[in-house]
């Protein structure tokens, strides 16, 4: 299965210098367990033909705690690159969401047989 990703064209033919990215994992009208937890930033300086990785976030870039991820854990955060880079395109690649990246949300969380609490089942995540 391909990793979900989004690519931003920085508009224009000339590369721009970036030294940080700001990312939010906050979702509206979707399961919070599908919200971003860990990601990678790739950049292209040749118009989007080739990409190289310039940042891999920590595994808990957007932490989540039982019983579920909440908005303050998912709001906008800044991530600094180790060095400035020139880019025409920036790509965010999802490495893990709150469910796949946090075993605390996996498995049954209570003894209620009528309520599925394993995030992989409740959110439809394999």
Tab-separated table of C-alpha atoms in Angstrom:
chain	number	residue	atom	x	y	z
A	1	UNK	CA	0.000	0.000	0.000
A	2	UNK	CA	1.374	3.423	-0.942
A	3	UNK	CA	2.037	5.881	1.844
A	4	UNK	CA	-0.383	8.817	1.872
A	5	UNK	CA	1.305	12.038	0.850
A	6	UNK	CA	0.709	15.587	-0.245
A	7	UNK	CA	2.959	17.666	-2.489
A	8	UNK	CA	3.065	21.461	-2.464
A	9	UNK	CA	4.301	23.321	-5.537
A	10	UNK	CA	6.020	26.440	-4.197
A	11	UNK	CA	4.978	28.315	-7.362
A	12	UNK	CA	7.553	29.607	-9.733
A	13	UNK	CA	10.515	28.119	-11.536
A	14	UNK	CA	13.200	29.344	-9.148
A	15	UNK	CA	13.823	27.330	-5.965
A	16	UNK	CA	13.155	29.006	-2.629
A	17	UNK	CA	15.115	28.474	0.577
A	18	UNK	CA	13.315	26.698	3.406
A	19	UNK	CA	14.666	25.911	6.864
A	20	UNK	CA	11.495	24.806	8.648
A	21	UNK	CA	8.027	23.396	8.064
A	22	UNK	CA	4.852	23.905	10.044
A	23	UNK	CA	2.483	20.959	10.188
A	24	UNK	CA	-0.894	20.405	11.805
A	25	UNK	CA	-2.471	17.006	12.369
A	26	UNK	CA	-5.824	18.326	13.551
A	27	UNK	CA	-8.729	16.787	11.647
A	28	UNK	CA	-12.367	17.793	11.352
A	29	UNK	CA	-15.174	15.260	10.902
A	30	UNK	CA	-12.764	12.314	10.818
A	31	UNK	CA	-11.526	9.814	13.379
A	32	UNK	CA	-8.747	11.297	15.487
A	33	UNK	CA	-7.023	7.907	15.304
A	34	UNK	CA	-6.361	8.568	11.611
A	35	UNK	CA	-4.588	11.860	12.413
A	36	UNK	CA	-0.911	12.229	11.587
A	37	UNK	CA	1.640	10.990	14.140
A	38	UNK	CA	4.936	10.615	12.225
A	39	UNK	CA	5.935	11.995	8.823
A	40	UNK	CA	8.781	12.637	6.428
A	41	UNK	CA	9.533	15.786	4.422
A	42	UNK	CA	11.002	15.376	0.933
A	43	UNK	CA	11.999	18.278	-1.310
A	44	UNK	CA	12.602	18.720	-5.012
A	45	UNK	CA	14.713	21.467	-6.534
A	46	UNK	CA	14.173	20.373	-10.149
A	47	UNK	CA	10.500	21.125	-10.637
A	48	UNK	CA	9.211	17.959	-8.959
A	49	UNK	CA	11.119	15.397	-11.025
A	50	UNK	CA	13.218	13.984	-8.171
A	51	UNK	CA	12.945	14.231	-4.391
A	52	UNK	CA	15.286	13.849	-1.438
A	53	UNK	CA	14.452	13.472	2.234
A	54	UNK	CA	15.380	16.437	4.413
A	55	UNK	CA	13.489	15.620	7.604
A	56	UNK	CA	12.018	12.592	9.314
A	57	UNK	CA	9.924	13.551	12.318
A	58	UNK	CA	10.219	11.812	15.682
A	59	UNK	CA	7.881	8.803	16.050
A	60	UNK	CA	5.648	10.895	18.336
A	61	UNK	CA	5.787	14.231	16.481
A	62	UNK	CA	2.087	14.510	17.313
A	63	UNK	CA	1.689	12.560	20.558
A	64	UNK	CA	-1.574	10.947	21.556
A	65	UNK	CA	-2.526	9.436	24.888
A	66	UNK	CA	-5.307	7.133	26.087
A	67	UNK	CA	-8.193	7.182	25.770
A	68	UNK	CA	-7.799	9.110	22.441
A	69	UNK	CA	-5.762	11.855	20.769
A	70	UNK	CA	-7.107	15.314	21.599
A	71	UNK	CA	-6.844	18.663	19.813
A	72	UNK	CA	-3.983	20.168	21.881
A	73	UNK	CA	-1.795	17.204	20.874
A	74	UNK	CA	-2.610	17.640	17.169
A	75	UNK	CA	-2.414	21.384	16.566
A	76	UNK	CA	0.190	23.227	14.525
A	77	UNK	CA	3.848	22.480	15.314
A	78	UNK	CA	7.073	23.735	13.815
A	79	UNK	CA	9.867	21.407	12.687
A	80	UNK	CA	13.284	22.843	11.814
A	81	UNK	CA	15.432	21.271	9.124
A	82	UNK	CA	19.030	20.425	10.035
A	83	UNK	CA	20.175	22.872	7.331
A	84	UNK	CA	18.414	25.206	4.889
A	85	UNK	CA	17.518	23.670	1.507
A	86	UNK	CA	16.489	24.979	-1.893
A	87	UNK	CA	13.154	23.642	-3.138
A	88	UNK	CA	10.553	24.079	-5.844
A	89	UNK	CA	8.289	21.416	-4.302
A	90	UNK	CA	7.800	20.082	-0.754
A	91	UNK	CA	6.242	16.682	-0.109
A	92	UNK	CA	4.873	15.469	3.235
A	93	UNK	CA	4.771	11.668	3.427
A	94	UNK	CA	2.747	9.999	6.202
A	95	UNK	CA	4.787	7.362	8.012
A	96	UNK	CA	2.292	6.623	10.807
A	97	UNK	CA	-1.057	7.860	11.998
A	98	UNK	CA	-2.181	7.887	15.633
A	99	UNK	CA	-3.385	4.292	15.399
A	100	UNK	CA	-0.555	2.644	13.474
A	101	UNK	CA	2.138	4.558	15.370
A	102	UNK	CA	0.865	4.076	18.910
A	103	UNK	CA	0.342	0.543	20.253
A	104	UNK	CA	-1.538	2.022	23.235
A	105	UNK	CA	-4.541	2.530	20.935
A	106	UNK	CA	-4.419	-1.010	19.515
A	107	UNK	CA	-6.254	-3.943	21.052
A	108	UNK	CA	-9.321	-3.942	23.221
A	109	UNK	CA	-9.280	-1.187	25.810
A	110	UNK	CA	-12.229	-2.322	27.921
A	111	UNK	CA	-14.370	-5.358	28.715
A	112	UNK	CA	-17.469	-4.166	26.837
A	113	UNK	CA	-18.171	-6.685	24.039
A	114	UNK	CA	-20.592	-4.245	22.367
A	115	UNK	CA	-18.001	-1.481	21.997
A	116	UNK	CA	-14.992	-1.995	19.730
A	117	UNK	CA	-12.066	-0.037	21.137
A	118	UNK	CA	-9.209	-1.313	18.947
A	119	UNK	CA	-8.452	1.704	16.746
A	120	UNK	CA	-7.586	-0.523	13.794
A	121	UNK	CA	-11.153	-1.888	13.817
A	122	UNK	CA	-13.045	1.236	14.855
A	123	UNK	CA	-11.270	3.459	12.329
A	124	UNK	CA	-11.023	0.825	9.592
A	125	UNK	CA	-7.206	0.770	9.674
A	126	UNK	CA	-5.408	-2.467	8.766
